[in-house]
mmCIF file of C-alpha atoms in Angstrom:
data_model
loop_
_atom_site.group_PDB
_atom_site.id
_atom_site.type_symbol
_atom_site.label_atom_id
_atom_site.label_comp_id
_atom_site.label_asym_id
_atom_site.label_seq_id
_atom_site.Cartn_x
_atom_site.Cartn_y
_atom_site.Cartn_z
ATOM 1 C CA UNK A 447 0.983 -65.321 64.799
ATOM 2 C CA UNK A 448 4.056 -65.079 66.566
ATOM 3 C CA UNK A 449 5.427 -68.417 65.106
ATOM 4 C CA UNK A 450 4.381 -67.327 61.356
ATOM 5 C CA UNK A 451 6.964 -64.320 62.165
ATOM 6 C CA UNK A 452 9.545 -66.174 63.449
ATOM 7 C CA UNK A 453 9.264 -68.854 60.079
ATOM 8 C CA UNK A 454 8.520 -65.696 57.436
ATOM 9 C CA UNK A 455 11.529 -66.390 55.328
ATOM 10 C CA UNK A 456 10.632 -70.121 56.032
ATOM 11 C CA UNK A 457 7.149 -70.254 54.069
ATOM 12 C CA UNK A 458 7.388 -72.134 51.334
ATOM 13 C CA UNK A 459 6.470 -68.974 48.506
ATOM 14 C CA UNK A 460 4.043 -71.767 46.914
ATOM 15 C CA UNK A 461 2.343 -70.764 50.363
ATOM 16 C CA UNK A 462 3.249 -67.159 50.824
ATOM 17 C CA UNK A 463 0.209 -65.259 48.975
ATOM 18 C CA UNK A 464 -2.380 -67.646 51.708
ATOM 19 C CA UNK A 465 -0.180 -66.337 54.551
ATOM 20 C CA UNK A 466 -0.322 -62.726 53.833
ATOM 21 C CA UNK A 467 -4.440 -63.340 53.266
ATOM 22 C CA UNK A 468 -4.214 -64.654 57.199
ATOM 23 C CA UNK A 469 -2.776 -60.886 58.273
ATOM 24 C CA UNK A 470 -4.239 -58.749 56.317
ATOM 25 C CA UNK A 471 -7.256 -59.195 59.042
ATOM 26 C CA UNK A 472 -4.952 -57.679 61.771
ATOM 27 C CA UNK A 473 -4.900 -53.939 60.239
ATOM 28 C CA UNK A 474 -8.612 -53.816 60.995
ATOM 29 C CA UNK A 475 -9.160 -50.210 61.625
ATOM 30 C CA UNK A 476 -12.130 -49.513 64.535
ATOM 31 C CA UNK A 477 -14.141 -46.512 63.725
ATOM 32 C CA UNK A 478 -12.374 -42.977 65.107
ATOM 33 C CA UNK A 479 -9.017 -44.544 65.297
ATOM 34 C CA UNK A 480 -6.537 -41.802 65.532
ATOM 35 C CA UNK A 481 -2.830 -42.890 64.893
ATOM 36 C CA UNK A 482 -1.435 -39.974 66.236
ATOM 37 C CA UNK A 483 -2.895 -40.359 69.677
ATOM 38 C CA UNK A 484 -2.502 -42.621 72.565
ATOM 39 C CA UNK A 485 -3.566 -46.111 71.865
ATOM 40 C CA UNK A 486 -7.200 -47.101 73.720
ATOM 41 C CA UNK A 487 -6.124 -50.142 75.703
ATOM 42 C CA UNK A 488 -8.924 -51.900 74.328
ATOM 43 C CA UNK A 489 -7.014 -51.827 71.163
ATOM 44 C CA UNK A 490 -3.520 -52.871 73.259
ATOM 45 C CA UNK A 491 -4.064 -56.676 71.942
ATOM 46 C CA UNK A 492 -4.810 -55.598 68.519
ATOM 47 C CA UNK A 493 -1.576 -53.812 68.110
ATOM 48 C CA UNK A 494 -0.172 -56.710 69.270
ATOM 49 C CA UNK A 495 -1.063 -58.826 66.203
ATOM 50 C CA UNK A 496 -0.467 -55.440 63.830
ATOM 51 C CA UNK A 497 3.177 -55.692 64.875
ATOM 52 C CA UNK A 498 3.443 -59.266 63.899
ATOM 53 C CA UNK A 499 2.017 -58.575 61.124
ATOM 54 C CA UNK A 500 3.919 -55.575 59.848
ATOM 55 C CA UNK A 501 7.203 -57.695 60.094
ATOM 56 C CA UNK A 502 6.024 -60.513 58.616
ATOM 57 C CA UNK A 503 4.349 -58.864 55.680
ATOM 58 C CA UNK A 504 7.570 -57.012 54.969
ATOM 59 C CA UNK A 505 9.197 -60.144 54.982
ATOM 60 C CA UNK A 506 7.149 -62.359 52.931
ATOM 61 C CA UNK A 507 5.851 -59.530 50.386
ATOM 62 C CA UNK A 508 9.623 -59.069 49.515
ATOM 63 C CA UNK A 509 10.510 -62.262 48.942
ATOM 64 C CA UNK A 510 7.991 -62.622 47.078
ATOM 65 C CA UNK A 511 8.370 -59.415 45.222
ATOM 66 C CA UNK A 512 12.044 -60.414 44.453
ATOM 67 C CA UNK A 513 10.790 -63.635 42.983
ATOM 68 C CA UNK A 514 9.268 -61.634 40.231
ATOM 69 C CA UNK A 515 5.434 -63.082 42.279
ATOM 70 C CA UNK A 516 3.122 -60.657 42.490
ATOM 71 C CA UNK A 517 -0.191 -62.138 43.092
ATOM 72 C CA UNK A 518 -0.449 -60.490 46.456
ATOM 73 C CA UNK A 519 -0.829 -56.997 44.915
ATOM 74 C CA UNK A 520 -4.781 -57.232 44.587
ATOM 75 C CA UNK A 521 -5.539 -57.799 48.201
ATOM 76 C CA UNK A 522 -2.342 -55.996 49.619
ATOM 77 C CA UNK A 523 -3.512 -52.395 47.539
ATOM 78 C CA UNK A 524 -7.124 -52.874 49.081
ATOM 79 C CA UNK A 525 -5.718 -53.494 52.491
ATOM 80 C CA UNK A 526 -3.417 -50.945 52.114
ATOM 81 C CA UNK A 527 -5.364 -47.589 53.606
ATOM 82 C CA UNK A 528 -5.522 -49.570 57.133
ATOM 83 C CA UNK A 529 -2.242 -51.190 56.973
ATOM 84 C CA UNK A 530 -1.368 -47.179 56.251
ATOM 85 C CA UNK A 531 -3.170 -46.206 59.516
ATOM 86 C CA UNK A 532 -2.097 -48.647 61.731
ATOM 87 C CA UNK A 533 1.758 -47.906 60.134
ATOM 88 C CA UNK A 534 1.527 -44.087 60.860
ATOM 89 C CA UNK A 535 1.199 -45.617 64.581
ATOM 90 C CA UNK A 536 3.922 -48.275 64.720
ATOM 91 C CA UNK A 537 6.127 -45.249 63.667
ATOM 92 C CA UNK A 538 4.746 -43.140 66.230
ATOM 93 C CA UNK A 539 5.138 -45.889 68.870
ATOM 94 C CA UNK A 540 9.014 -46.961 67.524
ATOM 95 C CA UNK A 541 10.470 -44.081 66.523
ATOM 96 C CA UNK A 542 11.205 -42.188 69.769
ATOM 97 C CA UNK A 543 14.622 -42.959 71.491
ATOM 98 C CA UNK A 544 15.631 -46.191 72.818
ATOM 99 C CA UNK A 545 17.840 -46.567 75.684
ATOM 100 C CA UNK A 546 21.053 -48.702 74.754
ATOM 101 C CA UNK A 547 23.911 -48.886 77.297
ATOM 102 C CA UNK A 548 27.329 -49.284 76.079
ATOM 103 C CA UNK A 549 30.351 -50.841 77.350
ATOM 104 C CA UNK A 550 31.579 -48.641 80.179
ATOM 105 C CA UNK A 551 28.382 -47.921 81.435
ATOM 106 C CA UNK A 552 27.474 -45.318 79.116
ATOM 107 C CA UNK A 553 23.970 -44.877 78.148
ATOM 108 C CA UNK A 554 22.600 -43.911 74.906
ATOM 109 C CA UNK A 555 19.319 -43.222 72.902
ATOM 110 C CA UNK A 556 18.321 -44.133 69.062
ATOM 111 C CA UNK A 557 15.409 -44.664 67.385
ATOM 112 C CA UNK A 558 14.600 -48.482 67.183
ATOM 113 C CA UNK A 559 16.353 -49.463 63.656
ATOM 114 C CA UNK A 560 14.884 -52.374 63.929
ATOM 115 C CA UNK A 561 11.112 -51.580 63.599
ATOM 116 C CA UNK A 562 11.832 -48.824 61.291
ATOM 117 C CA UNK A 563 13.671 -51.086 58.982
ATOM 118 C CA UNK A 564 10.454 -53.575 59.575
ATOM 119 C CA UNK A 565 8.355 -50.698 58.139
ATOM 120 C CA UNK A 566 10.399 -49.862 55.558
ATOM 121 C CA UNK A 567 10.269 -53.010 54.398
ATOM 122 C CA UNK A 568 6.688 -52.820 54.465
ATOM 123 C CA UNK A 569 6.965 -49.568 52.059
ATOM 124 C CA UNK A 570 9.107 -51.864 50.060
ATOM 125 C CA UNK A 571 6.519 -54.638 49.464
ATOM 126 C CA UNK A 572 4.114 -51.341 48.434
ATOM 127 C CA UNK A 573 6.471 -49.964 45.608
ATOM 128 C CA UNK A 574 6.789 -52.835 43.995
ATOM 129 C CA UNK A 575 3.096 -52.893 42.660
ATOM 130 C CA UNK A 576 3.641 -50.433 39.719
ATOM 131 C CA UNK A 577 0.431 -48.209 40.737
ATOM 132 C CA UNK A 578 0.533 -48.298 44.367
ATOM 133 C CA UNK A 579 1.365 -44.469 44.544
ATOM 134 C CA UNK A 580 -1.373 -43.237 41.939
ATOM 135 C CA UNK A 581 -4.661 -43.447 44.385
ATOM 136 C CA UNK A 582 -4.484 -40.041 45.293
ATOM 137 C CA UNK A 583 -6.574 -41.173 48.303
ATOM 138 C CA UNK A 584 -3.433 -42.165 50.109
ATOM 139 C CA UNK A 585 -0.987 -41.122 47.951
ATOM 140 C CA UNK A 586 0.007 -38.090 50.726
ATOM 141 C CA UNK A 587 -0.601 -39.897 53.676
ATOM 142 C CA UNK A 588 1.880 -42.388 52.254
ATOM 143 C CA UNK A 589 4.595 -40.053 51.116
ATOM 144 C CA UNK A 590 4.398 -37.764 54.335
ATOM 145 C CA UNK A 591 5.273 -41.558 56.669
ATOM 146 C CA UNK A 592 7.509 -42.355 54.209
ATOM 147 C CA UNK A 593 9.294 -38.839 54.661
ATOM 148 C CA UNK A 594 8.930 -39.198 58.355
ATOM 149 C CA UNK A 595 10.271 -42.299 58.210
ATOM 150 C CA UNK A 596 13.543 -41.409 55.813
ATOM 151 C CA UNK A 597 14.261 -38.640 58.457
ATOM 152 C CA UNK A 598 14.932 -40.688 61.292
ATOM 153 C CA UNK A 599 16.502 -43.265 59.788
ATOM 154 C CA UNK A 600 19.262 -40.747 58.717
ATOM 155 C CA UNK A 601 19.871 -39.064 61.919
#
């Protein structure tokens, strides 16, 4: 998993739509999963592969999204109620403060940019199918992360 990240800008996009199929397996959500609380470690390794996977979904949906390519849309809007869950907790998990030390010594704490940008690519990939935001089923959940997420990144 960790080498399809690394190489997500890499795949060929003839290849892109089988690549996604391989992660969308990853956002399996067990029964009572709670994002908001601490994860199980029995789950430790499977949050392991959802991080991959939220990066390199990001990635690859946009490209292919920019390419005008959206045969991913299908399988990506069916997946997307677990990908949702499992995102409410990567935020959880990233968005607290991260210690960076400056030069002089100095310490300070942000939220990590990094995985928030990696999720908001992910949101990214999810507007770009023209009626992601009209199942009402996760319409809220989606907007109130997405909120969440716009806060923080503009502190």
């Amino acid at each position: 998993m960790e080498l399809i990240v690394e190489h997500a800008d890499a795949i060929p996009l003839r290849h892109a739509l089988e690549v996604m199929e391989l992660l969308y397996p990853s956002f399996n959500v067990p029964p009572g999963f709670n994002p908001s609380a601490p994860l199980p470690s029995s789950l430790h390794p499977c949050y392991k592969q959802v991080k991959y996977s939220v990066h390199a979904l990001g990635r690859i949906g946009s490209r292919m999204a920019f390419s005008g390519d959206f045969s991913y849309k299908t399988y990506f809007l069916s997946s997307w109620p677990n990908i949702l869950k499992w995102a409410n907790y990567y935020f959880v998990n990233n968005s607290g403060p991260v210690v960076t030390h400056a030069p002089g010594g100095r310490a300070s704490k942000f939220p990590d940019y990094k995985a928030l940008g990696e999720l908001t690519a992910l949101f990214g990939v999810f507007t770009s199918i023209e009626t992601g935001y009209s199942n009402p089923a996760y319409r809220d959940d989606t907007f109130a992360l997405l909120a969440k997420l716009w806060l923080k990144l503009s502190i």
